[in-house]
mmCIF file of C-alpha atoms in Angstrom:
data_model
loop_
_atom_site.group_PDB
_atom_site.id
_atom_site.type_symbol
_atom_site.label_atom_id
_atom_site.label_comp_id
_atom_site.label_asym_id
_atom_site.label_seq_id
_atom_site.Cartn_x
_atom_site.Cartn_y
_atom_site.Cartn_z
ATOM 1 C CA MET A 1 0.000 0.000 0.000
ATOM 2 C CA LYS A 2 2.763 2.408 0.991
ATOM 3 C CA ARG A 3 4.748 1.897 -2.225
ATOM 4 C CA ALA A 4 1.637 1.860 -4.370
ATOM 5 C CA LEU A 5 0.492 5.173 -2.962
ATOM 6 C CA ALA A 6 3.914 6.783 -3.279
ATOM 7 C CA ALA A 7 4.110 5.705 -6.916
ATOM 8 C CA LEU A 8 0.561 6.787 -7.439
ATOM 9 C CA LEU A 9 1.167 10.230 -6.033
ATOM 10 C CA LEU A 10 4.276 10.777 -8.131
ATOM 11 C CA GLY A 11 2.359 9.777 -11.210
ATOM 12 C CA ALA A 12 -0.650 11.829 -10.260
ATOM 13 C CA LEU A 13 1.102 15.080 -9.681
ATOM 14 C CA GLY A 14 3.409 15.167 -12.661
ATOM 15 C CA ALA A 15 6.326 17.448 -13.377
ATOM 16 C CA GLY A 16 6.151 20.946 -12.019
ATOM 17 C CA ALA A 17 3.297 20.232 -9.660
ATOM 18 C CA GLU A 18 3.512 20.916 -5.955
ATOM 19 C CA GLU A 19 4.950 17.624 -4.744
ATOM 20 C CA PRO A 20 4.198 16.408 -1.276
ATOM 21 C CA ASP A 21 6.930 14.839 0.806
ATOM 22 C CA PHE A 22 7.054 11.157 -0.055
ATOM 23 C CA LEU A 23 8.612 10.101 3.183
ATOM 24 C CA TRP A 24 5.645 8.476 4.867
ATOM 25 C CA ARG A 25 5.235 9.577 8.448
ATOM 26 C CA ALA A 26 3.843 7.442 11.209
ATOM 27 C CA ASP A 27 3.485 10.181 13.831
ATOM 28 C CA LEU A 28 0.269 11.961 12.949
ATOM 29 C CA ASP A 29 0.643 14.873 15.377
ATOM 30 C CA ALA A 30 4.248 15.567 14.355
ATOM 31 C CA ALA A 31 3.368 15.430 10.663
ATOM 32 C CA ARG A 32 0.448 17.748 11.225
ATOM 33 C CA GLU A 33 2.711 20.264 12.920
ATOM 34 C CA GLU A 34 5.274 19.957 10.144
ATOM 35 C CA ALA A 35 2.593 20.444 7.493
ATOM 36 C CA ARG A 36 1.296 23.477 9.347
ATOM 37 C CA THR A 37 4.760 25.048 9.424
ATOM 38 C CA ALA A 38 5.476 24.178 5.804
ATOM 39 C CA GLY A 39 2.051 25.285 4.595
ATOM 40 C CA LYS A 40 1.414 21.942 2.925
ATOM 41 C CA PRO A 41 -1.700 19.775 2.816
ATOM 42 C CA LEU A 42 -1.807 16.436 4.594
ATOM 43 C CA LEU A 43 -2.672 13.125 3.016
ATOM 44 C CA VAL A 44 -3.545 10.738 5.824
ATOM 45 C CA VAL A 45 -4.031 7.057 5.100
ATOM 46 C CA PHE A 46 -5.693 4.948 7.763
ATOM 47 C CA ARG A 47 -4.934 1.294 7.287
ATOM 48 C CA CYS A 48 -6.339 -1.188 9.740
ATOM 49 C CA GLU A 49 -5.144 -4.793 9.627
ATOM 50 C CA ARG A 50 -7.697 -7.144 11.105
ATOM 51 C CA MET B 1 2.885 15.530 3.525
ATOM 52 C CA CYS B 2 1.931 11.870 3.777
ATOM 53 C CA VAL B 3 1.057 10.048 6.967
ATOM 54 C CA ARG B 4 0.182 6.400 7.388
ATOM 55 C CA VAL B 5 -1.773 5.548 10.515
ATOM 56 C CA THR B 6 -2.185 1.934 11.599
ATOM 57 C CA ASN B 7 -3.238 2.480 15.201
ATOM 58 C CA MET B 8 -5.999 4.779 16.425
ATOM 59 C CA LYS B 9 -4.298 5.362 19.767
ATOM 60 C CA GLY B 10 -4.158 9.108 20.365
ATOM 61 C CA VAL B 11 -5.984 9.983 17.130
ATOM 62 C CA ASP B 12 -8.458 12.820 17.598
ATOM 63 C CA LEU B 13 -11.867 11.375 16.701
ATOM 64 C CA ASN B 14 -13.374 14.837 16.363
ATOM 65 C CA THR B 15 -10.898 15.800 13.631
ATOM 66 C CA PHE B 16 -10.121 12.580 11.803
ATOM 67 C CA VAL B 17 -13.700 11.710 11.055
ATOM 68 C CA PHE B 18 -14.365 8.946 8.557
ATOM 69 C CA ASP B 19 -16.235 5.664 8.461
ATOM 70 C CA TRP B 20 -14.263 3.900 11.171
ATOM 71 C CA ASP B 21 -15.665 0.520 10.174
ATOM 72 C CA LEU B 22 -13.379 0.630 7.136
ATOM 73 C CA THR B 23 -9.945 -0.979 6.933
ATOM 74 C CA PHE B 24 -8.706 1.611 4.426
ATOM 75 C CA ALA B 25 -9.533 5.290 4.370
ATOM 76 C CA VAL B 26 -7.824 8.440 3.126
ATOM 77 C CA LEU B 27 -8.233 12.013 4.286
ATOM 78 C CA LEU B 28 -6.886 14.940 2.308
ATOM 79 C CA MET B 29 -6.803 17.838 4.708
ATOM 80 C CA ASN B 30 -5.318 21.013 6.030
ATOM 81 C CA ALA B 31 -3.098 20.847 9.097
ATOM 82 C CA ASP B 32 -5.651 23.025 10.906
ATOM 83 C CA GLY B 33 -7.999 20.021 10.939
ATOM 84 C CA THR B 34 -10.190 20.978 8.011
ATOM 85 C CA VAL B 35 -10.856 17.882 5.908
ATOM 86 C CA TYR B 36 -10.983 18.722 2.218
ATOM 87 C CA HIS B 37 -11.875 15.287 0.898
ATOM 88 C CA ARG B 38 -12.276 11.688 1.967
ATOM 89 C CA TYR B 39 -11.514 8.549 0.053
ATOM 90 C CA GLY B 40 -12.268 4.900 0.759
ATOM 91 C CA GLY B 41 -15.581 3.238 1.250
ATOM 92 C CA ARG B 42 -17.011 -0.140 0.505
ATOM 93 C CA ASP B 43 -20.242 -2.075 0.292
ATOM 94 C CA HIS B 44 -21.377 -5.570 1.256
ATOM 95 C CA GLU B 45 -20.394 -6.998 -2.112
ATOM 96 C CA SER B 46 -16.675 -6.388 -1.790
ATOM 97 C CA ALA B 47 -14.076 -4.467 0.176
ATOM 98 C CA ASP B 48 -12.653 -2.696 -2.850
ATOM 99 C CA GLY B 49 -15.335 -2.635 -5.542
ATOM 100 C CA ARG B 50 -15.832 1.090 -5.070
ATOM 101 C CA LEU B 51 -12.136 1.921 -5.091
ATOM 102 C CA SER B 52 -9.812 2.564 -7.988
ATOM 103 C CA MET B 53 -6.306 3.866 -8.389
ATOM 104 C CA GLU B 54 -7.647 6.183 -11.066
ATOM 105 C CA ALA B 55 -10.050 7.828 -8.627
ATOM 106 C CA LEU B 56 -7.383 8.198 -5.941
ATOM 107 C CA THR B 57 -4.986 9.677 -8.493
ATOM 108 C CA ARG B 58 -7.665 12.109 -9.557
ATOM 109 C CA LEU B 59 -8.349 13.049 -5.948
ATOM 110 C CA VAL B 60 -4.717 13.777 -5.170
ATOM 111 C CA ARG B 61 -4.353 15.908 -8.286
ATOM 112 C CA GLU B 62 -7.625 17.794 -7.976
ATOM 113 C CA GLY B 63 -7.502 17.934 -4.186
ATOM 114 C CA LEU B 64 -4.528 20.290 -4.382
ATOM 115 C CA GLU B 65 -6.873 22.709 -6.100
ATOM 116 C CA THR B 66 -9.168 22.492 -3.064
ATOM 117 C CA ASP B 67 -6.140 23.224 -0.870
ATOM 118 C CA ARG B 68 -5.224 26.298 -2.888
ATOM 119 C CA GLU B 69 -8.796 27.565 -2.731
ATOM 120 C CA TYR B 70 -9.031 26.969 1.025
ATOM 121 C CA ARG B 71 -5.805 28.813 1.756
ATOM 122 C CA LYS B 72 -7.276 31.968 0.242
ATOM 123 C CA ALA B 73 -9.804 32.125 3.079
ATOM 124 C CA PRO B 74 -9.125 29.590 5.857
ATOM 125 C CA LYS B 75 -11.926 29.103 8.343
ATOM 126 C CA ALA B 76 -11.102 28.678 12.010
ATOM 127 C CA ARG B 77 -12.428 25.455 13.517
ATOM 128 C CA GLU B 78 -13.884 26.605 16.773
ATOM 129 C CA GLY B 79 -15.242 24.597 19.657
ATOM 130 C CA VAL B 80 -13.806 21.289 18.457
ATOM 131 C CA GLN B 81 -12.525 19.426 21.474
ATOM 132 C CA LYS B 82 -10.037 16.651 21.028
ATOM 133 C CA GLN B 83 -11.171 13.179 22.004
ATOM 134 C CA ALA B 84 -9.004 10.128 21.475
ATOM 135 C CA ILE B 85 -10.520 6.671 21.741
ATOM 136 C CA GLU B 86 -8.765 6.035 25.047
ATOM 137 C CA GLU B 87 -10.494 9.124 26.447
ATOM 138 C CA ILE B 88 -13.969 7.672 25.936
ATOM 139 C CA PRO B 89 -14.943 6.571 29.458
ATOM 140 C CA VAL B 90 -16.201 3.049 28.566
ATOM 141 C CA PHE B 91 -13.018 2.378 26.596
ATOM 142 C CA ALA B 92 -10.798 3.829 29.328
ATOM 143 C CA GLU B 93 -12.520 1.545 31.814
ATOM 144 C CA ARG B 94 -11.828 -1.480 29.634
ATOM 145 C CA LEU B 95 -8.185 -0.468 29.293
ATOM 146 C CA LYS B 96 -7.837 -0.415 33.052
ATOM 147 C CA LYS B 97 -8.939 -4.046 33.162
ATOM 148 C CA ASN B 98 -6.787 -5.039 30.200
ATOM 149 C CA PRO B 99 -3.911 -2.557 29.860
ATOM 150 C CA ASN B 100 -1.967 -4.761 27.440
ATOM 151 C CA VAL B 101 -4.070 -3.841 24.402
ATOM 152 C CA GLU B 102 -1.507 -2.328 22.031
ATOM 153 C CA CYS B 103 -3.443 -1.768 18.826
ATOM 154 C CA PHE B 104 -6.615 0.268 18.776
ATOM 155 C CA HIS B 105 -8.467 -0.611 15.580
ATOM 156 C CA CYS B 106 -10.453 1.989 13.691
ATOM 157 C CA HIS B 107 -13.749 0.161 14.207
ATOM 158 C CA MET B 108 -13.232 0.320 17.972
ATOM 159 C CA ALA B 109 -13.915 4.051 17.729
ATOM 160 C CA THR B 110 -17.422 3.445 16.373
ATOM 161 C CA GLU B 111 -18.043 0.791 19.003
ATOM 162 C CA ALA B 112 -16.711 2.801 21.946
ATOM 163 C CA ARG B 113 -18.743 5.844 20.997
ATOM 164 C CA ARG B 114 -21.855 3.728 20.621
ATOM 165 C CA GLU B 115 -21.319 1.962 23.922
ATOM 166 C CA GLN B 116 -20.814 5.287 25.659
ATOM 167 C CA ALA B 117 -23.954 6.720 24.063
ATOM 168 C CA GLN B 118 -25.916 3.627 25.113
ATOM 169 C CA LYS B 119 -24.595 3.901 28.651
ATOM 170 C CA ASP B 120 -25.505 7.583 28.748
ATOM 171 C CA GLY B 121 -28.987 6.880 27.367
ATOM 172 C CA ARG B 122 -28.274 8.942 24.241
ATOM 173 C CA TRP B 123 -28.465 6.087 21.722
ATOM 174 C CA THR B 124 -31.496 5.109 19.669
ATOM 175 C CA PRO B 125 -31.761 2.247 17.152
ATOM 176 C CA ASP B 126 -31.757 4.859 14.365
ATOM 177 C CA ASP B 127 -28.208 5.768 15.374
ATOM 178 C CA ARG B 128 -26.983 2.502 13.914
ATOM 179 C CA TRP B 129 -27.156 3.867 10.368
ATOM 180 C CA LEU B 130 -23.644 4.883 9.435
ATOM 181 C CA TRP B 131 -22.190 6.542 6.359
ATOM 182 C CA PRO B 132 -24.972 5.706 3.872
ATOM 183 C CA LEU B 133 -23.815 5.159 0.322
ATOM 184 C CA PRO B 134 -25.271 7.501 -2.337
ATOM 185 C CA ASP B 135 -27.225 4.430 -3.454
ATOM 186 C CA LYS B 136 -29.575 5.180 -0.561
ATOM 187 C CA ALA B 137 -30.606 8.331 -2.403
ATOM 188 C CA GLY B 138 -30.780 6.439 -5.686
ATOM 189 C CA LEU B 139 -27.393 7.506 -7.048
ATOM 190 C CA ARG B 140 -24.640 5.278 -8.380
ATOM 191 C CA LEU B 141 -21.298 6.933 -8.930
ATOM 192 C CA ASP B 142 -18.455 5.862 -11.187
ATOM 193 C CA PRO B 143 -15.667 4.133 -9.183
ATOM 194 C CA GLN B 144 -13.103 5.556 -11.642
ATOM 195 C CA GLU B 145 -14.538 9.058 -11.840
ATOM 196 C CA PRO B 146 -16.560 9.383 -8.623
ATOM 197 C CA THR B 147 -18.323 12.640 -9.425
ATOM 198 C CA ARG B 148 -19.948 11.109 -12.508
ATOM 199 C CA VAL B 149 -23.418 9.660 -12.034
ATOM 200 C CA THR B 150 -23.640 6.276 -13.723
ATOM 201 C CA GLU B 151 -27.167 5.382 -12.688
ATOM 202 C CA VAL B 152 -30.228 6.985 -11.123
ATOM 203 C CA ALA B 153 -32.722 4.574 -9.600
ATOM 204 C CA LYS B 154 -36.294 4.986 -10.787
ATOM 205 C CA ASP B 155 -38.549 6.924 -8.365
ATOM 206 C CA SER B 156 -35.617 7.483 -6.021
ATOM 207 C CA PRO B 157 -34.912 10.811 -4.271
ATOM 208 C CA ALA B 158 -32.208 11.471 -6.878
ATOM 209 C CA ALA B 159 -34.638 10.816 -9.727
ATOM 210 C CA LYS B 160 -37.274 13.019 -8.141
ATOM 211 C CA ALA B 161 -34.668 15.779 -7.767
ATOM 212 C CA GLY B 162 -34.019 15.543 -11.493
ATOM 213 C CA LEU B 163 -30.532 14.073 -11.474
ATOM 214 C CA GLN B 164 -29.596 12.050 -14.529
ATOM 215 C CA LYS B 165 -26.960 9.643 -15.758
ATOM 216 C CA ASP B 166 -23.707 11.403 -16.723
ATOM 217 C CA ASP B 167 -24.382 14.431 -14.542
ATOM 218 C CA ARG B 168 -21.191 15.423 -12.749
ATOM 219 C CA LEU B 169 -21.538 16.338 -9.100
ATOM 220 C CA VAL B 170 -19.832 19.550 -8.072
ATOM 221 C CA SER B 171 -20.922 20.301 -4.531
ATOM 222 C CA VAL B 172 -23.304 19.360 -1.752
ATOM 223 C CA ASN B 173 -24.635 22.153 0.454
ATOM 224 C CA GLY B 174 -22.042 24.414 -1.124
ATOM 225 C CA THR B 175 -19.044 22.223 -0.305
ATOM 226 C CA ARG B 176 -16.997 20.795 -3.141
ATOM 227 C CA VAL B 177 -17.287 17.016 -3.485
ATOM 228 C CA ARG B 178 -14.789 14.900 -5.394
ATOM 229 C CA THR B 179 -15.341 11.401 -4.040
ATOM 230 C CA GLU B 180 -18.110 9.060 -2.985
ATOM 231 C CA PRO B 181 -17.228 9.420 0.731
ATOM 232 C CA ASP B 182 -17.434 13.209 0.279
ATOM 233 C CA VAL B 183 -21.095 12.673 -0.615
ATOM 234 C CA GLN B 184 -21.489 10.092 2.163
ATOM 235 C CA TRP B 185 -20.301 12.692 4.671
ATOM 236 C CA PHE B 186 -23.403 14.792 3.988
ATOM 237 C CA LEU B 187 -25.662 11.763 3.961
ATOM 238 C CA HIS B 188 -24.188 10.612 7.262
ATOM 239 C CA ASP B 189 -25.040 13.998 8.702
ATOM 240 C CA THR B 190 -28.664 13.863 7.518
ATOM 241 C CA PRO B 191 -30.995 12.345 10.123
ATOM 242 C CA PRO B 192 -32.959 9.134 9.495
ATOM 243 C CA ALA B 193 -36.136 11.192 9.983
ATOM 244 C CA GLY B 194 -35.367 12.953 6.717
ATOM 245 C CA GLY B 195 -33.849 16.126 5.382
ATOM 246 C CA SER B 196 -32.699 17.799 2.224
ATOM 247 C CA LEU B 197 -29.388 18.490 0.511
ATOM 248 C CA GLU B 198 -28.584 21.084 -2.118
ATOM 249 C CA VAL B 199 -26.738 19.285 -4.886
ATOM 250 C CA ALA B 200 -24.914 21.237 -7.582
ATOM 251 C CA PHE B 201 -23.882 19.421 -10.721
ATOM 252 C CA ILE B 202 -22.796 19.959 -14.289
ATOM 253 C CA ARG B 203 -24.894 18.672 -17.182
ATOM 254 C CA GLY B 204 -23.378 19.322 -20.558
ATOM 255 C CA THR B 205 -21.889 22.778 -20.216
ATOM 256 C CA GLY B 206 -24.350 24.156 -17.684
ATOM 257 C CA LYS B 207 -24.230 24.114 -13.902
ATOM 258 C CA ARG B 208 -27.461 23.417 -12.058
ATOM 259 C CA THR B 209 -28.556 23.003 -8.467
ATOM 260 C CA VAL B 210 -31.342 20.769 -7.207
ATOM 261 C CA THR B 211 -32.744 19.829 -3.833
ATOM 262 C CA LEU B 212 -32.377 16.207 -2.881
ATOM 263 C CA ALA B 213 -35.230 15.417 -0.500
ATOM 264 C CA LEU B 214 -34.763 12.425 1.792
ATOM 265 C CA ALA B 215 -37.912 11.085 3.404
ATOM 266 C CA SER B 216 -38.314 9.567 6.842
ATOM 267 C CA GLY B 217 -36.649 6.166 7.036
ATOM 268 C CA TRP B 218 -34.373 6.793 4.040
ATOM 269 C CA LYS B 219 -31.235 5.860 5.940
ATOM 270 C CA ALA B 220 -32.168 2.315 6.945
ATOM 271 C CA ALA B 221 -29.921 -0.401 5.553
ATOM 272 C CA THR B 222 -30.907 -3.992 4.912
ATOM 273 C CA PRO B 223 -29.206 -6.717 6.966
ATOM 274 C CA LEU B 224 -27.146 -7.664 3.913
ATOM 275 C CA GLU B 225 -26.013 -4.102 3.260
ATOM 276 C CA TYR B 226 -24.929 -3.745 6.879
ATOM 277 C CA SER B 227 -23.411 -7.198 7.299
ATOM 278 C CA TRP B 228 -19.782 -6.234 6.587
ATOM 279 C CA ARG B 229 -19.694 -3.705 9.408
ATOM 280 C CA PRO B 230 -17.888 -4.646 12.625
ATOM 281 C CA ALA B 231 -20.375 -2.286 14.304
ATOM 282 C CA MET B 232 -23.003 -4.951 13.623
ATOM 283 C CA TRP B 233 -21.679 -7.248 16.349
ATOM 284 C CA LEU B 234 -22.565 -4.813 19.118
ATOM 285 C CA LEU B 235 -26.251 -4.749 18.238
ATOM 286 C CA ARG B 236 -28.875 -6.834 19.974
ATOM 287 C CA PRO B 237 -30.639 -9.229 20.024
ATOM 288 C CA ASP B 238 -27.739 -11.633 19.734
ATOM 289 C CA PRO B 239 -28.363 -15.297 18.863
ATOM 290 C CA GLY B 240 -25.723 -16.272 21.419
ATOM 291 C CA PHE B 241 -23.759 -18.461 19.057
ATOM 292 C CA GLY B 242 -21.835 -18.170 15.826
ATOM 293 C CA GLY B 243 -19.204 -19.686 13.610
ATOM 294 C CA ASP B 244 -17.674 -19.870 10.177
ATOM 295 C CA ASP B 245 -19.115 -20.512 6.746
ATOM 296 C CA LEU B 246 -18.496 -23.996 5.361
ATOM 297 C CA ASP B 247 -16.316 -24.131 2.267
ATOM 298 C CA ALA B 248 -17.500 -25.709 -0.989
ATOM 299 C CA ALA B 249 -15.928 -29.111 -0.251
ATOM 300 C CA GLU B 250 -17.558 -29.326 3.173
ATOM 301 C CA LYS B 251 -20.924 -28.435 1.685
ATOM 302 C CA GLN B 252 -20.518 -31.067 -0.994
ATOM 303 C CA LYS B 253 -19.989 -33.719 1.685
ATOM 304 C CA LEU B 254 -23.320 -32.728 3.203
ATOM 305 C CA GLY B 255 -25.000 -32.796 -0.187
ATOM 306 C CA LEU B 256 -25.506 -29.030 -0.193
ATOM 307 C CA ARG B 257 -25.133 -26.708 -3.166
ATOM 308 C CA ALA B 258 -21.895 -24.735 -3.304
ATOM 309 C CA ASP B 259 -23.806 -21.486 -2.778
ATOM 310 C CA ALA B 260 -26.035 -22.816 0.028
ATOM 311 C CA PHE B 261 -25.962 -21.189 3.432
ATOM 312 C CA ALA B 262 -24.201 -23.368 5.994
ATOM 313 C CA VAL B 263 -22.388 -22.224 9.127
ATOM 314 C CA ARG B 264 -20.545 -24.458 11.565
ATOM 315 C CA VAL B 265 -21.309 -23.403 15.118
ATOM 316 C CA ASN B 266 -17.913 -23.048 16.748
ATOM 317 C CA TYR B 267 -18.829 -20.999 19.766
ATOM 318 C CA LEU B 268 -21.649 -20.381 22.172
ATOM 319 C CA ILE B 269 -21.048 -17.133 23.984
ATOM 320 C CA ASP B 270 -19.816 -17.801 27.496
ATOM 321 C CA TRP B 271 -18.086 -14.503 28.179
ATOM 322 C CA GLY B 272 -18.914 -10.915 29.095
ATOM 323 C CA ASP B 273 -22.344 -9.408 29.384
ATOM 324 C CA ARG B 274 -23.758 -11.667 26.650
ATOM 325 C CA ALA B 275 -23.019 -14.977 28.344
ATOM 326 C CA GLU B 276 -26.728 -15.324 29.004
ATOM 327 C CA THR B 277 -27.440 -15.479 25.265
ATOM 328 C CA GLY B 278 -24.997 -18.377 24.934
ATOM 329 C CA ARG B 279 -26.617 -20.220 27.850
ATOM 330 C CA ASN B 280 -29.971 -19.553 26.225
ATOM 331 C CA ALA B 281 -28.828 -21.088 22.920
ATOM 332 C CA ARG B 282 -27.375 -24.114 24.719
ATOM 333 C CA LYS B 283 -30.589 -24.605 26.696
ATOM 334 C CA ALA B 284 -32.578 -24.433 23.457
ATOM 335 C CA GLY B 285 -30.459 -27.247 22.046
ATOM 336 C CA VAL B 286 -27.729 -25.598 19.967
ATOM 337 C CA ARG B 287 -24.399 -27.441 20.215
ATOM 338 C CA LYS B 288 -20.863 -26.619 19.139
ATOM 339 C CA GLY B 289 -20.218 -28.430 15.866
ATOM 340 C CA ASP B 290 -23.810 -28.128 14.630
ATOM 341 C CA ILE B 291 -24.262 -26.830 11.092
ATOM 342 C CA LEU B 292 -26.803 -24.029 10.843
ATOM 343 C CA LEU B 293 -28.831 -24.383 7.637
ATOM 344 C CA SER B 294 -31.640 -21.897 8.142
ATOM 345 C CA ALA B 295 -33.219 -19.566 10.685
ATOM 346 C CA GLY B 296 -36.821 -18.436 10.829
ATOM 347 C CA GLY B 297 -37.406 -20.225 7.533
ATOM 348 C CA VAL B 298 -34.712 -18.176 5.810
ATOM 349 C CA SER B 299 -31.897 -20.082 4.149
ATOM 350 C CA ASP B 300 -30.628 -17.622 1.544
ATOM 351 C CA PHE B 301 -28.194 -15.798 3.784
ATOM 352 C CA HIS B 302 -25.013 -14.869 1.943
ATOM 353 C CA ASP B 303 -22.805 -15.811 4.881
ATOM 354 C CA HIS B 304 -22.635 -15.989 8.671
ATOM 355 C CA LYS B 305 -22.360 -12.203 8.993
ATOM 356 C CA HIS B 306 -25.541 -11.791 6.991
ATOM 357 C CA PHE B 307 -27.298 -14.229 9.342
ATOM 358 C CA GLN B 308 -25.962 -12.403 12.418
ATOM 359 C CA THR B 309 -27.131 -9.029 11.072
ATOM 360 C CA TRP B 310 -30.514 -10.407 10.046
ATOM 361 C CA PHE B 311 -31.001 -11.767 13.546
ATOM 362 C CA ARG B 312 -30.167 -8.391 15.099
ATOM 363 C CA PHE B 313 -32.285 -6.358 12.669
ATOM 364 C CA THR B 314 -35.380 -8.483 12.390
ATOM 365 C CA ARG B 315 -35.872 -10.731 15.434
ATOM 366 C CA GLU B 316 -38.081 -9.620 18.267
ATOM 367 C CA PRO B 317 -37.213 -10.359 21.870
ATOM 368 C CA GLY B 318 -39.755 -12.616 23.517
ATOM 369 C CA LYS B 319 -40.457 -14.581 20.362
ATOM 370 C CA ASP B 320 -38.848 -17.827 19.236
ATOM 371 C CA VAL B 321 -36.804 -18.446 16.098
ATOM 372 C CA GLU B 322 -36.796 -21.887 14.547
ATOM 373 C CA LEU B 323 -33.286 -23.018 13.619
ATOM 374 C CA LYS B 324 -32.624 -25.852 11.219
ATOM 375 C CA LEU B 325 -29.405 -27.606 12.183
ATOM 376 C CA TRP B 326 -27.453 -30.516 10.752
ATOM 377 C CA ARG B 327 -26.101 -32.879 13.389
ATOM 378 C CA ASP B 328 -24.899 -36.480 13.194
ATOM 379 C CA GLY B 329 -26.038 -36.881 9.618
ATOM 380 C CA LYS B 330 -29.544 -35.558 9.992
ATOM 381 C CA GLU B 331 -31.535 -32.363 10.206
ATOM 382 C CA ILE B 332 -32.970 -31.259 13.520
ATOM 383 C CA LEU B 333 -35.123 -28.310 14.466
ATOM 384 C CA VAL B 334 -34.438 -26.127 17.476
ATOM 385 C CA SER B 335 -36.657 -23.374 18.810
ATOM 386 C CA LEU B 336 -34.513 -20.526 20.090
ATOM 387 C CA PRO B 337 -36.127 -17.902 22.355
ATOM 388 C CA VAL B 338 -34.896 -14.423 21.463
ATOM 389 C CA LEU B 339 -33.438 -12.567 24.409
ATOM 390 C CA PRO B 340 -33.373 -8.732 24.531
#
């Protein structure tokens, strides 16, 4: 899922587009703070294994 | 900025709002907590039939446009108090008894909130309806291009509003929608007693707005539609027993069709506050190892979850349900009293 989404996002945005950071975070609060500071949107994937 | 969350511990349930019964969900949002768009969603037919990489790609690309628009005039989210699952009193109480639980699943959020509402006397049976699909309003959307209407059910609210195949949804109540869960969000927020939504769409080159009127009872799901939801297991009445579906080879041995309903009873509840239902089933004559073939004369259940949901949705406490069981090479009938 992680790789598929990273590849997907790269393909989706294309050259010259505002690229998000492709390093997937696991700490939601820290990422939110970082996104706030950087002025970037957040893409949050919830994946529940059960 | 991408985040992958696999544990709901510490996640603010008042900000990260989605259908917590799902095993996969995506939120595209601002760091201030404003959710631009949601992605994910499923139905009883399959876990991924409503998903496509094309739609997710489209969302990521077009969602950045929503972000740019929002940043021109951000709206402060006021009065939203953080609540993590472990802060819900009934869940916190359970954690005290069993502090070793490491992983908090998404569906536990739905269950904990429901349990708390039940305990506080705030829950009604109508509150069980969660995240209705647009199908409930008579709309089918394209899994590849989710704003495109692929079908409008005859005489449905969508048909009465004037929506047609190939219309492209733009907004609901003035908020841009780009995915099926974006539409579900507004449906989820509309009470079972009825309500109306302003739906803007593009037909040809023109933009139009119609009122989608939802009548009393619109939100109710059938047992089959609801059967995939983990939230189903908390509902009552509970038959007090359950098990797994037989595979095709096992059914063949019993002389059953491959698509016949057959569930091997592998537990009678003997734990927690439902132990009485298990004792009740045992007293009625249900045994571990029995094969359940029908209940109340119904034998066309899709699987054991469908049976469990049917029991919870349709059986009345105080009445009996006749169960047809297979045991020791023959069919037997058992009359099971339904407990509240």
